[in-house]
PDB file of C-alpha atoms and ligand atoms in Angstrom:
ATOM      1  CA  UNK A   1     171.408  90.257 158.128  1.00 92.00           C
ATOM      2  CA  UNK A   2     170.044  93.785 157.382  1.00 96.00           C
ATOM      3  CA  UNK A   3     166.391  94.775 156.980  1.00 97.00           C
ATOM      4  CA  UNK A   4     165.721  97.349 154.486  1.00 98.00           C
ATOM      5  CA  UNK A   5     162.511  99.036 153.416  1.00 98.00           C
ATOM      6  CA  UNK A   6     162.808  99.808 149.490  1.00 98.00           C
ATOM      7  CA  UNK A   7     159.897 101.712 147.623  1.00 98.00           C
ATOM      8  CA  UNK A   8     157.847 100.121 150.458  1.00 97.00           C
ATOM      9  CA  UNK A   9     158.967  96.373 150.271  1.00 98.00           C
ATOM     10  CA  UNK A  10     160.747  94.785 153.402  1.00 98.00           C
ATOM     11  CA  UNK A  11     164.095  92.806 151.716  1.00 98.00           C
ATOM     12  CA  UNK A  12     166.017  91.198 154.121  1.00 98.00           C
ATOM     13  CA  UNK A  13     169.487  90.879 153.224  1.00 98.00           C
ATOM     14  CA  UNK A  14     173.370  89.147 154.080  1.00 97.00           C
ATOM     15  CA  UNK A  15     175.997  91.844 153.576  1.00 97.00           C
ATOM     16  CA  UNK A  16     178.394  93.394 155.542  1.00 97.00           C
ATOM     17  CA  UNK A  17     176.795  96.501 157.197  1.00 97.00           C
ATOM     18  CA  UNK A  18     179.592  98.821 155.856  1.00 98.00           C
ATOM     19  CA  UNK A  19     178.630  97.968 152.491  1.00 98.00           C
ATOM     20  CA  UNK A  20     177.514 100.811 150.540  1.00 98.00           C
ATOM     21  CA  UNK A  21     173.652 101.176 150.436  1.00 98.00           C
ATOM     22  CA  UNK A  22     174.117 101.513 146.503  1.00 98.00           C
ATOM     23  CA  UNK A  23     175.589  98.205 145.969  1.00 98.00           C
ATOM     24  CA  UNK A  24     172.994  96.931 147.881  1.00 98.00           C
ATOM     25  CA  UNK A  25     170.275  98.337 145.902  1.00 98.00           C
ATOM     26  CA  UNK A  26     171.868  97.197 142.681  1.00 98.00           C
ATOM     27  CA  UNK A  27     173.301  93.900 143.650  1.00 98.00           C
ATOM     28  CA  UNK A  28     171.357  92.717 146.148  1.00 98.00           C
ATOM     29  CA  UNK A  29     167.941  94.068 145.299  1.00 98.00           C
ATOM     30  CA  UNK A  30     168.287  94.395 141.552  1.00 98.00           C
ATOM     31  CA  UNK A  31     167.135  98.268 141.547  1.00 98.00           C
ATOM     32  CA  UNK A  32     169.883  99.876 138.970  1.00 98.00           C
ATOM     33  CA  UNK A  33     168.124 102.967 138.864  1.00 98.00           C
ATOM     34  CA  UNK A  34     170.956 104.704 141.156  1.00 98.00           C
ATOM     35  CA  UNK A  35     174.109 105.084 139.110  1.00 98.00           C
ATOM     36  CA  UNK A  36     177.635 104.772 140.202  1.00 98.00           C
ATOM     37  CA  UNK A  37     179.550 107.549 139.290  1.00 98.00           C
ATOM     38  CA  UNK A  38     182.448 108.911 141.803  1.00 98.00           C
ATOM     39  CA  UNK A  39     181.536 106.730 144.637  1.00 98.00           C
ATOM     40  CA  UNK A  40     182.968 110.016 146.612  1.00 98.00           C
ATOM     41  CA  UNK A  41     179.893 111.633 147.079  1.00 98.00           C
ATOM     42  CA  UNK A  42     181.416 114.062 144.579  1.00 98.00           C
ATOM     43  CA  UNK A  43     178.492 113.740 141.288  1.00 98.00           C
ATOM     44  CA  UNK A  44     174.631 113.001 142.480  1.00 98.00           C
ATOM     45  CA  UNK A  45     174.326 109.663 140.503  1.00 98.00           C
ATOM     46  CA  UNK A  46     173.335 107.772 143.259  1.00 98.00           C
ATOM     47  CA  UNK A  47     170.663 109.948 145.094  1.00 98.00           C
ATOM     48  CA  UNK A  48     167.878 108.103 146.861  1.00 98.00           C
ATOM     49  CA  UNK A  49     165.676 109.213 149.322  1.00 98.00           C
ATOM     50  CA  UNK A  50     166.115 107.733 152.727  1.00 98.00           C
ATOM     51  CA  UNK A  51     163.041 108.674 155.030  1.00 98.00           C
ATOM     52  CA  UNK A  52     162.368 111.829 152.635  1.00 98.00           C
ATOM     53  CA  UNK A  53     165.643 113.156 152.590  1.00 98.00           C
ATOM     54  CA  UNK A  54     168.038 113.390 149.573  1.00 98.00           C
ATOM     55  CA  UNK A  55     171.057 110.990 150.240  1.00 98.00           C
ATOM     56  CA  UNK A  56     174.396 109.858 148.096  1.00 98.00           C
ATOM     57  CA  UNK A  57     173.888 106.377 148.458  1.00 98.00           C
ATOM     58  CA  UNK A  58     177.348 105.825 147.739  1.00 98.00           C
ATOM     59  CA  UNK A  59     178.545 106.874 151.439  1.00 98.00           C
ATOM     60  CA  UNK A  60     175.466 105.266 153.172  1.00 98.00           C
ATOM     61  CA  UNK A  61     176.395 102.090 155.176  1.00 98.00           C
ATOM     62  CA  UNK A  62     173.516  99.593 154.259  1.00 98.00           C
ATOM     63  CA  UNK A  63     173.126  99.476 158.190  1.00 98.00           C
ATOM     64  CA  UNK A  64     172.620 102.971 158.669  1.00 98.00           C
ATOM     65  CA  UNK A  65     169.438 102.597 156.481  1.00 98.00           C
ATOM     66  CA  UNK A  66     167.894 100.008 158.332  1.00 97.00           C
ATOM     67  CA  UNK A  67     164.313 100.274 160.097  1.00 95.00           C
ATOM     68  CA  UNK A  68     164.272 103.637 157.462  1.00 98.00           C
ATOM     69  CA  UNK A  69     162.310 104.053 154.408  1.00 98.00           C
ATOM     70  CA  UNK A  70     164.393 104.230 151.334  1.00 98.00           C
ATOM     71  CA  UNK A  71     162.625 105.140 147.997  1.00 98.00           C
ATOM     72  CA  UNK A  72     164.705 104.873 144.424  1.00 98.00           C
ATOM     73  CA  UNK A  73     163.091 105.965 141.235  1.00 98.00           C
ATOM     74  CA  UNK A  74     161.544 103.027 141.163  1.00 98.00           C
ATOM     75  CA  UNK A  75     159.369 104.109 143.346  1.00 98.00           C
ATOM     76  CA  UNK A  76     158.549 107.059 141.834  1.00 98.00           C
ATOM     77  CA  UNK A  77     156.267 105.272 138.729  1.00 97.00           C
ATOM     78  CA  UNK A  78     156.157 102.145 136.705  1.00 96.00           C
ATOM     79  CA  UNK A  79     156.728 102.215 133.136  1.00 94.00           C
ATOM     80  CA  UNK A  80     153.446 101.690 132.250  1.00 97.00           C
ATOM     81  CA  UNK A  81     152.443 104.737 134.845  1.00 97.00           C
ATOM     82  CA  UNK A  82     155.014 107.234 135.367  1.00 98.00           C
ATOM     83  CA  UNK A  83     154.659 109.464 138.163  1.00 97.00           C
ATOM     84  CA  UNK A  84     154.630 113.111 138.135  1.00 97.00           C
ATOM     85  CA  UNK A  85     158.477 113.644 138.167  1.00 98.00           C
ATOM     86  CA  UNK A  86     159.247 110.786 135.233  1.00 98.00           C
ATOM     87  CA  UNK A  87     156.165 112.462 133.574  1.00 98.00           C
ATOM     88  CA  UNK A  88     158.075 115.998 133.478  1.00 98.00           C
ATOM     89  CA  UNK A  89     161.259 114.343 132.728  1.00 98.00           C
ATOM     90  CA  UNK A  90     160.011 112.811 129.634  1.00 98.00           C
ATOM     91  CA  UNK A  91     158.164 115.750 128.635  1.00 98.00           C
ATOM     92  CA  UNK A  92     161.124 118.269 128.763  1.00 98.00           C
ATOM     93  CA  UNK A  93     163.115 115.386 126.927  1.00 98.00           C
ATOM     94  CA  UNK A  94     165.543 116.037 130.101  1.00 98.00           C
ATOM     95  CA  UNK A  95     167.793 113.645 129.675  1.00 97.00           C
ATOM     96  CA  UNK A  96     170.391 112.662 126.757  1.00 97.00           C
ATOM     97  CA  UNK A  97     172.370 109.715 128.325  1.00 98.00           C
ATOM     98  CA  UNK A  98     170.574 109.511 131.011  1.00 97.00           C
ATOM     99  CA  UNK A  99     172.948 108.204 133.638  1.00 98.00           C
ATOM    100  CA  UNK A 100     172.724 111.620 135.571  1.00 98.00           C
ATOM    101  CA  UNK A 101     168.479 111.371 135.456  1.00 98.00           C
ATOM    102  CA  UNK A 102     167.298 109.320 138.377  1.00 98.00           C
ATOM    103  CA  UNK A 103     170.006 110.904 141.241  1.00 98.00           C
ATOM    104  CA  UNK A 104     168.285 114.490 139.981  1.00 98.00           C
ATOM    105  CA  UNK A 105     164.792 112.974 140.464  1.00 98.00           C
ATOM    106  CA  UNK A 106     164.999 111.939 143.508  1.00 98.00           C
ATOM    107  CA  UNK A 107     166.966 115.078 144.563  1.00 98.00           C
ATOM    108  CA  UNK A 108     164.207 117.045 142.964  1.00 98.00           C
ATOM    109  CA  UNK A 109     161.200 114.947 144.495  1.00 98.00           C
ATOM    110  CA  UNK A 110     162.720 115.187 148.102  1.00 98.00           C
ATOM    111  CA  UNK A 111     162.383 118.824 147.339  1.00 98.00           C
ATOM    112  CA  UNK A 112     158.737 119.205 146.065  1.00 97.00           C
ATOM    113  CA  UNK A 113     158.159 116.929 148.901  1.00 97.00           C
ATOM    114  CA  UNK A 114     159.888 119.180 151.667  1.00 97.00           C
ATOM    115  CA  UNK A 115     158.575 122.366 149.720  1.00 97.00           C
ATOM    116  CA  UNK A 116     156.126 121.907 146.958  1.00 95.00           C
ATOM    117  CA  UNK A 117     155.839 125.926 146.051  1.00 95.00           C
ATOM    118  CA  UNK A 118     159.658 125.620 145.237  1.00 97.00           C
ATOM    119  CA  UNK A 119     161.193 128.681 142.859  1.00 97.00           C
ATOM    120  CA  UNK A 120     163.265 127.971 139.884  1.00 97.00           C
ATOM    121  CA  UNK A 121     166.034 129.421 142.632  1.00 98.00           C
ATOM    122  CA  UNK A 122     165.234 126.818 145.025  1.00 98.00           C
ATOM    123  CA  UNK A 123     165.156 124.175 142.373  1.00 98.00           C
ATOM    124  CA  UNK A 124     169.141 125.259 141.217  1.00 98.00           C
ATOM    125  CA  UNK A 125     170.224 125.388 144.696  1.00 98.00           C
ATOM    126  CA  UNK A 126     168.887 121.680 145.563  1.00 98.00           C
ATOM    127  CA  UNK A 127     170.272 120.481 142.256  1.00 98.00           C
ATOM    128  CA  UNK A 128     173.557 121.995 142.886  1.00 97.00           C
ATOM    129  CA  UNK A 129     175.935 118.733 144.170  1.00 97.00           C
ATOM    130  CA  UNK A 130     174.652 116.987 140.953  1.00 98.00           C
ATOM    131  CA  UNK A 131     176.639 116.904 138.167  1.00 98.00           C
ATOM    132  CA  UNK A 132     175.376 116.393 134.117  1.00 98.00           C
ATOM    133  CA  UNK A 133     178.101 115.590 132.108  1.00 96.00           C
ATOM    134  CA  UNK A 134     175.715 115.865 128.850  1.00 97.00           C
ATOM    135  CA  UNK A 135     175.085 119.590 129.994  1.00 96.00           C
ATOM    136  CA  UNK A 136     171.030 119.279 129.908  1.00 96.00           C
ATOM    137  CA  UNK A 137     170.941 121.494 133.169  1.00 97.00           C
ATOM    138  CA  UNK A 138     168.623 123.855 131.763  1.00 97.00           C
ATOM    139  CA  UNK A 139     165.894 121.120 130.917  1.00 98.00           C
ATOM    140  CA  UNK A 140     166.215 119.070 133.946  1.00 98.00           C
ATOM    141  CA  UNK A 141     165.165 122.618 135.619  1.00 98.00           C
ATOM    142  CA  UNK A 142     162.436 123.228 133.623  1.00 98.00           C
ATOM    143  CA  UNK A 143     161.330 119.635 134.151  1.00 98.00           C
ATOM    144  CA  UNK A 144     161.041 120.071 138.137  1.00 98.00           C
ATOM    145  CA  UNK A 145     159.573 123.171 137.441  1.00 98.00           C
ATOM    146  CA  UNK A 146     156.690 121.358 135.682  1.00 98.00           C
ATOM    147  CA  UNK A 147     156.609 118.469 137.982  1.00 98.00           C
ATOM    148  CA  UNK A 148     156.033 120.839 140.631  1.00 97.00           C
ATOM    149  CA  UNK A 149     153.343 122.514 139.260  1.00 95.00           C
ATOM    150  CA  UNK A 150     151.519 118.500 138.253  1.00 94.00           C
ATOM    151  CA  UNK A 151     152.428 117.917 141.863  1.00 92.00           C
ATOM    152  CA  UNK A 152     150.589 121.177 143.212  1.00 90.00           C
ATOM    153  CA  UNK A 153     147.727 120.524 140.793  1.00 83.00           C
ATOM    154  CA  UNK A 154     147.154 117.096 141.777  1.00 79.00           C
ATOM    155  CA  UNK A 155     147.272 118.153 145.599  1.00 76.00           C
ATOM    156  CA  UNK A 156     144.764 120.580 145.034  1.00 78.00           C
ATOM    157  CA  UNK A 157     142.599 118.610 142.979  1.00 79.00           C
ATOM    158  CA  UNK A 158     142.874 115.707 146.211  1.00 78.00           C
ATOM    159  CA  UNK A 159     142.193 118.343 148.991  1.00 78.00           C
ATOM    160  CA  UNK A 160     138.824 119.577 146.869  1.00 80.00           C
ATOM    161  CA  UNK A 161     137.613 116.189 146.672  1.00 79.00           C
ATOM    162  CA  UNK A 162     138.236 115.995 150.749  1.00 80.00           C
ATOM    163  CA  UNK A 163     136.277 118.774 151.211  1.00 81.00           C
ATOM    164  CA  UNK A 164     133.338 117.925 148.712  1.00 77.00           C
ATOM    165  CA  UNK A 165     130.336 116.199 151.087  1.00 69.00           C
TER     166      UNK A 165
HETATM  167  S1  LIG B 201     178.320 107.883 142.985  1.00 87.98           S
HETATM  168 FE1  LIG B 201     177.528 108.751 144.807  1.00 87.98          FE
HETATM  169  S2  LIG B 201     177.872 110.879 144.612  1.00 87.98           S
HETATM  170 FE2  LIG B 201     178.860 110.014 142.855  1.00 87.98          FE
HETATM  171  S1  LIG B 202     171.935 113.278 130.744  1.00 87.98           S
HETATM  172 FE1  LIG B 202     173.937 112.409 130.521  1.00 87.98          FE
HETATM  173  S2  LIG B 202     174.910 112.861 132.410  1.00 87.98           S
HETATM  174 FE2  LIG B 202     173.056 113.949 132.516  1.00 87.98          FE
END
């Protein structure tokens, strides 16, 4: 039995701890917002974010995630309340099929988390390991570029209301 910690909910499941954290998610949990695509660690698909970090969930033993918070796109917004990053997506019309979409997101978020005054350079560099077979590169960049600057605006608008007596 594993414990794992997904967008904040404890799941305790039976699998064999080798088994790919991505199967998991999908099979298990019933979160298919992680794609398989190479299962090599070779296209982005299957990005998550395992205690803020980018990760190909693909290569990550289930076990290895244990006792570690793991957040899909899931946890990034409802579809009744996107969060910034879906928001930015949707706005830039970012993706055309779509299967690339949620590894990039959480790629991207892990960024803006780690560095919220990321560059469009920054934002390429991150992005690099993930592939888009549709070839909507150029939007998915300009979408992180607006999420970050939502993200930044709604930081600033939460540290003013800290400071107001
Ligand atoms: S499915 Fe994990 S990197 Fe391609
Ligand atoms: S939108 Fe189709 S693979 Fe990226």
């Amino acid at each position: 039995m594993i414990t794992l910690t997904v967008n904040g909910n404890d799941h305790t499941v039976d699998v064999d701890p080798a088994t790919p954290l991505l199967y998991v998610l999908r099979e298990d949990l019933a979160l298919h917002g992680a794609k398989f695509g190479c299962g090599l660690g070779q296209c982005g698909s299957c990005t998550v974010m395992v205690d803020g970090r980018a990760v190909f969930s693909c290569l990550l033993p289930a076990a290895a995630a244990a006792g570690r918070q793991v957040k899909t796109v899931e946890g990034l917004g409802t579809i009744d309340e996107p969060g910034p990053m879906q928001q930015a997506f949707m706005a830039e019309q970012a993706a055309q099929c779509g299967y690339c979409i949620p590894g990039m997101m959480m790629r991207a978020q892990a960024l803006l988390e780690a560095k919220p005054a990321a560059t469009e350079a920054d934002i390429r560099a991150a992005l690099e390991p993930h592939l888009c077979r549709c070839g909507t590169q150029a939007r998915i960049v300009r979408a992180v570029m607006r999420a970050a600057q939502a993200m930044r605006l709604v930081d600033a608008v939460g540290r003013r209301a800290e400071a107001s007596p």
